[in-house]
Tab-separated table of C-alpha atoms in Angstrom:
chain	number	residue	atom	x	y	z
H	1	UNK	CA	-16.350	-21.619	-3.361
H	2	UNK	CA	-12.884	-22.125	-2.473
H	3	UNK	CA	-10.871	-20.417	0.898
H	4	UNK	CA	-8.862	-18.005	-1.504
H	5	UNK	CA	-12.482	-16.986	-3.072
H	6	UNK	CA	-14.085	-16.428	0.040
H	7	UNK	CA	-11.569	-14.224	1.291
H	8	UNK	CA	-11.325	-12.169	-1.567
H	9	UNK	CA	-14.879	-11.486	-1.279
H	10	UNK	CA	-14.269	-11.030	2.703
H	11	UNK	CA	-11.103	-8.414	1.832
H	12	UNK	CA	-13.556	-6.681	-0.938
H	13	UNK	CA	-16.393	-6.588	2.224
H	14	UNK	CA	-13.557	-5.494	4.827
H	15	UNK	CA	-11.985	-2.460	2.979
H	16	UNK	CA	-15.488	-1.424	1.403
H	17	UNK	CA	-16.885	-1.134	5.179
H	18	UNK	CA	-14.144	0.391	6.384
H	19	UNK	CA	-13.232	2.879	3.593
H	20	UNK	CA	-16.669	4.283	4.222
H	21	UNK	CA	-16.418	4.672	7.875
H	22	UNK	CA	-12.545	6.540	6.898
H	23	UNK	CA	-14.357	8.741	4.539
H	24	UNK	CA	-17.693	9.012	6.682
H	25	UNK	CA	-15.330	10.793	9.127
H	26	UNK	CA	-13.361	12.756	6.810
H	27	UNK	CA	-16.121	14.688	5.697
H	28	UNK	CA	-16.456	15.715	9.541
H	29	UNK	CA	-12.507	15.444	10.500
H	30	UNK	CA	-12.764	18.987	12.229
H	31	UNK	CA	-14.163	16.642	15.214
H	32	UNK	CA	-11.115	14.572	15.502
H	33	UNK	CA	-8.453	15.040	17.948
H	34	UNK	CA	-5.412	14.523	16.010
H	35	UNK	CA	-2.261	12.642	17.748
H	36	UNK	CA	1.487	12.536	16.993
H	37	UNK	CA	2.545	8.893	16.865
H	38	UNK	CA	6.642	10.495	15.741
H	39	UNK	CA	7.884	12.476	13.425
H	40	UNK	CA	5.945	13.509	10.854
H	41	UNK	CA	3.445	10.736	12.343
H	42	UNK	CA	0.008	11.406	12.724
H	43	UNK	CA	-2.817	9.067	13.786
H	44	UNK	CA	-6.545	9.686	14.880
H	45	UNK	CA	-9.533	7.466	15.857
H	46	UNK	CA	-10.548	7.670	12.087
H	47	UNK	CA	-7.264	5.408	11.789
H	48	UNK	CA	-8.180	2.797	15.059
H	49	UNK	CA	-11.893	2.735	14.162
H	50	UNK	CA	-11.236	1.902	10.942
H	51	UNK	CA	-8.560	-0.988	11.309
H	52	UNK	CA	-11.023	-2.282	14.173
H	53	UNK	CA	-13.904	-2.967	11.418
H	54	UNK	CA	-11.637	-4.578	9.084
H	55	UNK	CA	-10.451	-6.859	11.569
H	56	UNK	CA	-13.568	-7.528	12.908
H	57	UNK	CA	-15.029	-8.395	9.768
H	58	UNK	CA	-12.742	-10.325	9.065
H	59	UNK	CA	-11.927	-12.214	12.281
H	60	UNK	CA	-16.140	-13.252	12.129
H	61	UNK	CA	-15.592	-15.155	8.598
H	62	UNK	CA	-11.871	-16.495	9.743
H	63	UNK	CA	-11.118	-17.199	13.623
H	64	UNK	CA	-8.536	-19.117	12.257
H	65	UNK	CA	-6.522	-15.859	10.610
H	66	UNK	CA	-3.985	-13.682	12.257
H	67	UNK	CA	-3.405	-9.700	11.751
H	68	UNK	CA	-0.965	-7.715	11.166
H	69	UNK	CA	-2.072	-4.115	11.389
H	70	UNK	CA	-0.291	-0.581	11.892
H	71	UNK	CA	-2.151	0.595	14.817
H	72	UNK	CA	-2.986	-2.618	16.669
H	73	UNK	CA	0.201	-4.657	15.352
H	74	UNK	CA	0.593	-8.842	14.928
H	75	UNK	CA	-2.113	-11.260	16.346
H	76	UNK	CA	-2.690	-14.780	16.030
H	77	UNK	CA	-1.736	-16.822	13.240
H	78	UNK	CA	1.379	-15.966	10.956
H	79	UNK	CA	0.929	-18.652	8.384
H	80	UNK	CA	-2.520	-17.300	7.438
H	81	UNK	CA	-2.257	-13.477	8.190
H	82	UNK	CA	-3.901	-9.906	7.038
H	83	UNK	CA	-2.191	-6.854	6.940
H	84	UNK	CA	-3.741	-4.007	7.274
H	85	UNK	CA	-2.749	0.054	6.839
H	86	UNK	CA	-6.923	1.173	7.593
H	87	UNK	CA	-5.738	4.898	6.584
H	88	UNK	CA	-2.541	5.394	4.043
H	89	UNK	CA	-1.667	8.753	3.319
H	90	UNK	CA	-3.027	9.745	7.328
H	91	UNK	CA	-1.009	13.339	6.976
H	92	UNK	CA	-3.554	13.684	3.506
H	93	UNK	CA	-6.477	12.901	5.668
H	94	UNK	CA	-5.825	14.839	8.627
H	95	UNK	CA	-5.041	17.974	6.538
H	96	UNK	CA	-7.981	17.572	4.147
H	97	UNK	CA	-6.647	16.344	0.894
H	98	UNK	CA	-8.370	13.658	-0.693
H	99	UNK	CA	-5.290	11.352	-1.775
H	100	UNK	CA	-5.377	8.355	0.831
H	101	UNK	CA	-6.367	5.195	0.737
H	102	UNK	CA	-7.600	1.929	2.504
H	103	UNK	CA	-5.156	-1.390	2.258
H	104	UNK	CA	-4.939	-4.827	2.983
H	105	UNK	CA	-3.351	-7.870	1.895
H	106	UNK	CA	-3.713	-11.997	2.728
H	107	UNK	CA	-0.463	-13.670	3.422
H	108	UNK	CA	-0.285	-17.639	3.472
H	109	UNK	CA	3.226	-19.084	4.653
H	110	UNK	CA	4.869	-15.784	4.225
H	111	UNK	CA	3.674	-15.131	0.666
H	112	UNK	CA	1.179	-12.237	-0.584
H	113	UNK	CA	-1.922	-13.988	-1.946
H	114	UNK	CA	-4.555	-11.200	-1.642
H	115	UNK	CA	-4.267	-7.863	-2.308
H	116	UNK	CA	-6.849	-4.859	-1.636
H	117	UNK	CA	-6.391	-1.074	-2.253
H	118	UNK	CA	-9.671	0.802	-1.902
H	119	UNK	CA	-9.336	4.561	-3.031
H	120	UNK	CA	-12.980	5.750	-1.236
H	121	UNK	CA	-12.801	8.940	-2.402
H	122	UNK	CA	-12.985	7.518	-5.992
H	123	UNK	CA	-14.540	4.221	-5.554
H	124	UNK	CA	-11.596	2.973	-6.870
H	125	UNK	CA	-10.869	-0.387	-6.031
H	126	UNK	CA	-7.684	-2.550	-6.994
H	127	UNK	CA	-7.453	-5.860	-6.759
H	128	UNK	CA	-5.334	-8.766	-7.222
H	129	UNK	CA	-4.800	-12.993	-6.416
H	130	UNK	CA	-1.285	-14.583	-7.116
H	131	UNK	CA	-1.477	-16.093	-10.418
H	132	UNK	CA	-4.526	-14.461	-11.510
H	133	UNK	CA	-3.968	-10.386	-12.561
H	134	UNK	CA	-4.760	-7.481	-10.880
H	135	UNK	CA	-8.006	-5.404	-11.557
H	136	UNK	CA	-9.417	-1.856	-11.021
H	137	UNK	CA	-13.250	-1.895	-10.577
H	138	UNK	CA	-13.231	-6.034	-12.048
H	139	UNK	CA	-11.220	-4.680	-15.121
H	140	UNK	CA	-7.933	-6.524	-15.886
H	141	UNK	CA	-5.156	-3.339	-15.428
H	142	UNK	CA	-1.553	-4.104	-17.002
H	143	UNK	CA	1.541	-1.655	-16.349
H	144	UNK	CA	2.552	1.177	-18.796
H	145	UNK	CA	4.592	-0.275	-21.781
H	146	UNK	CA	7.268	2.864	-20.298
H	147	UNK	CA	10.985	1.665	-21.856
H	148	UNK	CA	12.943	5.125	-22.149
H	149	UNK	CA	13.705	6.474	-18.350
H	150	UNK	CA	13.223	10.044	-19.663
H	151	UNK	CA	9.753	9.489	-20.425
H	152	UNK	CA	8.751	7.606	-17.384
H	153	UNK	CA	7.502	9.381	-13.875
H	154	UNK	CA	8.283	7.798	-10.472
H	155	UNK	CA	6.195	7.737	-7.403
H	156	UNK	CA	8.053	8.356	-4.008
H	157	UNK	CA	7.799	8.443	-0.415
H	158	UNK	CA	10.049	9.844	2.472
H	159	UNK	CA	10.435	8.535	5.879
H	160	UNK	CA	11.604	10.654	8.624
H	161	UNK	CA	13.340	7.886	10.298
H	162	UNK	CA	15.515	7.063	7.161
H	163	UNK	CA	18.917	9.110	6.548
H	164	UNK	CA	18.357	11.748	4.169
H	165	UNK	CA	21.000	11.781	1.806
H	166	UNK	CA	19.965	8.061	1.380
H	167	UNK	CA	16.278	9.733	-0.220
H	168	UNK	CA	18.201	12.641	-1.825
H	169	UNK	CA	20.793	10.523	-3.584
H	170	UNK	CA	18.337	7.905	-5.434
H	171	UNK	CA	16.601	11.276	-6.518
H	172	UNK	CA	19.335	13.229	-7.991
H	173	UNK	CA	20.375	9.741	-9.611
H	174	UNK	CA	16.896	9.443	-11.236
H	175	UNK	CA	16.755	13.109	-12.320
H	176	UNK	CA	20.115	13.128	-13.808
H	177	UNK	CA	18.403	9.878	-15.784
H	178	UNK	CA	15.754	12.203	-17.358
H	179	UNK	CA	13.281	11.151	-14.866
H	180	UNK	CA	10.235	13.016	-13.653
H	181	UNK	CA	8.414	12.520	-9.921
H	182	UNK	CA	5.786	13.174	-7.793
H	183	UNK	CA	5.576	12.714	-3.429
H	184	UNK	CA	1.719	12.407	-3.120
H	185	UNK	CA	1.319	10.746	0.160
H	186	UNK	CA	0.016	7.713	-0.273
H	187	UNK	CA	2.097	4.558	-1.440
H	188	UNK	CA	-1.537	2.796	-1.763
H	189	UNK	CA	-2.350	4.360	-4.189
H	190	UNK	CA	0.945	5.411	-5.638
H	191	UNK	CA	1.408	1.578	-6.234
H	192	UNK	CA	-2.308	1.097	-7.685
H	193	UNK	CA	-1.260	3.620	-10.008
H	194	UNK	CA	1.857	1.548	-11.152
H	195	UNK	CA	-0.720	-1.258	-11.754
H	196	UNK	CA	-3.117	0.304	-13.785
H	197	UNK	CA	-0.219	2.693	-15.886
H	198	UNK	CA	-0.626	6.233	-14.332
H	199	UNK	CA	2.434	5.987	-12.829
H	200	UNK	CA	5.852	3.765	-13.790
H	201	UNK	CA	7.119	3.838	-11.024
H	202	UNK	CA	7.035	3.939	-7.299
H	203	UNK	CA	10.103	4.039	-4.628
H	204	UNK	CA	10.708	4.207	-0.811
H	205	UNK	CA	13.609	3.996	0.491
H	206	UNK	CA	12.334	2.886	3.652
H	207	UNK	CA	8.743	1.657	4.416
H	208	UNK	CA	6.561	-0.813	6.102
H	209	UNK	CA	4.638	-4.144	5.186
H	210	UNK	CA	1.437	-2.722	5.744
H	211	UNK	CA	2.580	0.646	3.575
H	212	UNK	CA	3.013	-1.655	0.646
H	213	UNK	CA	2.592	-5.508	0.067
H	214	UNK	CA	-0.883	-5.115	-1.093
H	215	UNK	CA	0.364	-3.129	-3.725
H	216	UNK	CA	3.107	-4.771	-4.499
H	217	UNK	CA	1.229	-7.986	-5.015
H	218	UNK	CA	-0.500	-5.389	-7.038
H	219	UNK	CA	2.446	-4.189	-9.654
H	220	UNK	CA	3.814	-7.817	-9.857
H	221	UNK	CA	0.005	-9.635	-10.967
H	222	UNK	CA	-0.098	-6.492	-13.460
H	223	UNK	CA	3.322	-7.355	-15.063
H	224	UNK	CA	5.436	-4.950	-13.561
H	225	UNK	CA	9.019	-5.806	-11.271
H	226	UNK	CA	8.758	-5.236	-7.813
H	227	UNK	CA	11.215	-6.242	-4.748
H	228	UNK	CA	10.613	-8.778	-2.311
H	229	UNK	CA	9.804	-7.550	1.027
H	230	UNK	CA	10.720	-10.943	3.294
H	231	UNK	CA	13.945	-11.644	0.835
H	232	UNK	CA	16.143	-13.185	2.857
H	233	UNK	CA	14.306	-13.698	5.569
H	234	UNK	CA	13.329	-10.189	6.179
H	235	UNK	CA	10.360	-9.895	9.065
H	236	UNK	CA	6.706	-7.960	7.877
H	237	UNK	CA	6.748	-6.449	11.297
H	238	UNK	CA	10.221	-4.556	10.340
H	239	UNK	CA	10.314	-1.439	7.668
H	240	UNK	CA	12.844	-2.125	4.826
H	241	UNK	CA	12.690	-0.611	1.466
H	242	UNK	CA	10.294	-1.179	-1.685
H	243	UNK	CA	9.650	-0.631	-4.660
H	244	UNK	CA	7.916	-1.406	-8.194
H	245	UNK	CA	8.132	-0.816	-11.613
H	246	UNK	CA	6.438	-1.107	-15.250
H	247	UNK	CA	8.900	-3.951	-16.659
H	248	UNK	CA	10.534	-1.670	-19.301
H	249	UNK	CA	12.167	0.874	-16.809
H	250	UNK	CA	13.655	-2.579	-14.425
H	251	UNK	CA	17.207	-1.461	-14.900
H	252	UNK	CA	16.596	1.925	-14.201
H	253	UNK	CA	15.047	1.720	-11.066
H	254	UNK	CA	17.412	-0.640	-9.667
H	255	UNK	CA	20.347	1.569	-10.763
H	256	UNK	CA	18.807	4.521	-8.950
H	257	UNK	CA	18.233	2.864	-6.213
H	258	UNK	CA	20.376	0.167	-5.323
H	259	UNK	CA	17.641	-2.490	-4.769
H	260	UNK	CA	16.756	-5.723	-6.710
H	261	UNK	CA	13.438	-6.059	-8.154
H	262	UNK	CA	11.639	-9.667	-9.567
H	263	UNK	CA	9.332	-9.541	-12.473
C-alpha cells in the first residue's frame, strides 16, 4: 500500500471517529458551555474534542506529519501537513440545525493531495486524491453540466471581519445575472455539494484554509474551476477568498466576483 493510500484510509478513520464524537455531543449539546471566539464566532469543547481525535489519530499512524487546525493552529511539519476544521458550520451546531460538517485535507509541499468532508448527520462522505476524482460514499461525483447563469444557484458565506459592501456587491452582481443563492452555514458541505451537482456554485469573499481546501480539492477532482488558495505565495494560516464552480458558469463567477479560478 502506498503513503498516499494509507492516509486516505487514515483521513477516512480520522473524520469517521471524530464526526461521531461531533454528533455524539450534538444530540446532548444542551450540556455544552458555549464560548465566543469574535464576532459571530462560536466554539465549544464539541469543537476541541473533536480536532484532538483527529489529530491524534492521525499523529499515531504519521509522527512524521504536521497540523494545521482551527482551534489548536500549525504544528510540526509544513511539507507534509493536515488541516483540519473538526466542526464547520459551529453557529449550525450550537443552535441545533443539522447542516455542519467534519473536514480535513493532506497537503504535501504546499499542494492539496487529500481531501475529506464527512457530513455525520447524513453519513455522507466526500472524498477526493489529486489526479484521481472525487467520490460521495465510493461513487465517482462530477459537477452539474450548469452553462446559463440564470439557471445556476450559488453557495455563499459571510465573514464578519470582511467589509460588507465587498459581500453585498458580488451579490447584487450575481442577482442582476439571473442568479439564485443560498447562506447555509457550512462551506464543507456547500463545496461537497458543488462536487456532487446540488449546488454550482460556492463563494466567500473571505475565508480560511481549513474552511475550504478540502473542498476545493473537492470541486477541482470533480471537474469544476476553483481558485488557488496559496497563489502567489499566499500563507494557509492567513484567510483570503475562495471559491468554486461547475465549469460551465467559470466566467460568471469570476465576473461577480473579481477572483480567478483554474479548472
Amino acid at each position: 500500500m502506498s503513503s498516499n493510500e494509507r492516509r486516505m484510509q487514515a483521513g477516512i478513520e480520522a473524520v469517521r471517529k471524530g464526526g461521531a464524537h461531533a454528533l455524539d455531543l450534538f444530540r446532548r449539546r444542551k450540556d455544552l458551555v458555549i464560548e465566543k471566539k469574535g464576532r459571530q464566532d462560536l466554539v465549544s469543547r464539541a469543537d476541541r474534542e473533536t480536532e484532538t481525535i483527529i489529530r491524534e489519530h492521525i499523529a499515531a499512524l504519521f509522527p512524521e506529519d504536521g497540523f494545521l487546525g482551527e482551534e489548536f493552529g500549525a504544528s510540526g511539519a509544513k511539507d507534509r501537513m493536515w488541516i483540519i476544521d473538526p466542526i464547520d458550520g459551529t453557529a449550525n451546531y450550537l443552535a441545533g440545525l443539522d447542516y455542519w460538517g467534519v473536514l480535513l485535507a493532506y497537503v504535501e509541499n504546499g499542494k492539496p493531495t487529500l481531501a475529506f468532508t464527512y457530513d455525520p448527520n447524513r453519513d455522507e462522505l466526500w472524498t477526493a486524491e489529486a489526479g484521481k476524482g472525487a467520490f460521495l460514499n465510493g461513487q465517482r461525483i462530477r459537477c452539474a453540466p450548469t452553462a446559463q447563469a440564470d439557471e445556476a444557484t450559488m453557495a455563499l458565506s459571510f465573514n464578519f471581519k470582511l467589509d460588507p459592501p465587498i459581500y453585498t456587491n458580488m451579490l447584487e452582481a450575481a442577482i442582476r445575472k439571473g442568479m439564485d443563492h443560498r447562506r447555509l452555514g457550512s462551506s464543507a458541505l456547500k463545496l461537497g455539494y458543488v462536487a456532487d451537482g446540488r449546488f454550482d456554485a460556492c463563494v466567500s469573499m473571505l475565508t480560511n484554509a481549513w474552511d475550504v481546501v478540502p473542498g476545493l480539492l473537492l470541486v477541482k477532482e470533480a471537474g469544476g474551476c476553483v481558485t488557488d488558495f496559496t497563489k502567489d505565495g499566499h500563507p494557509y494560516d492567513q484567510p483570503r477568498p475562495a471559491a468554486a464552480c461547475a465549469p460551465g458558469i467559470r466566467d460568471v463567477i469570476e465576473e461577480v466576483t473579481g477572483l480567478t479560478l483554474d479548472g
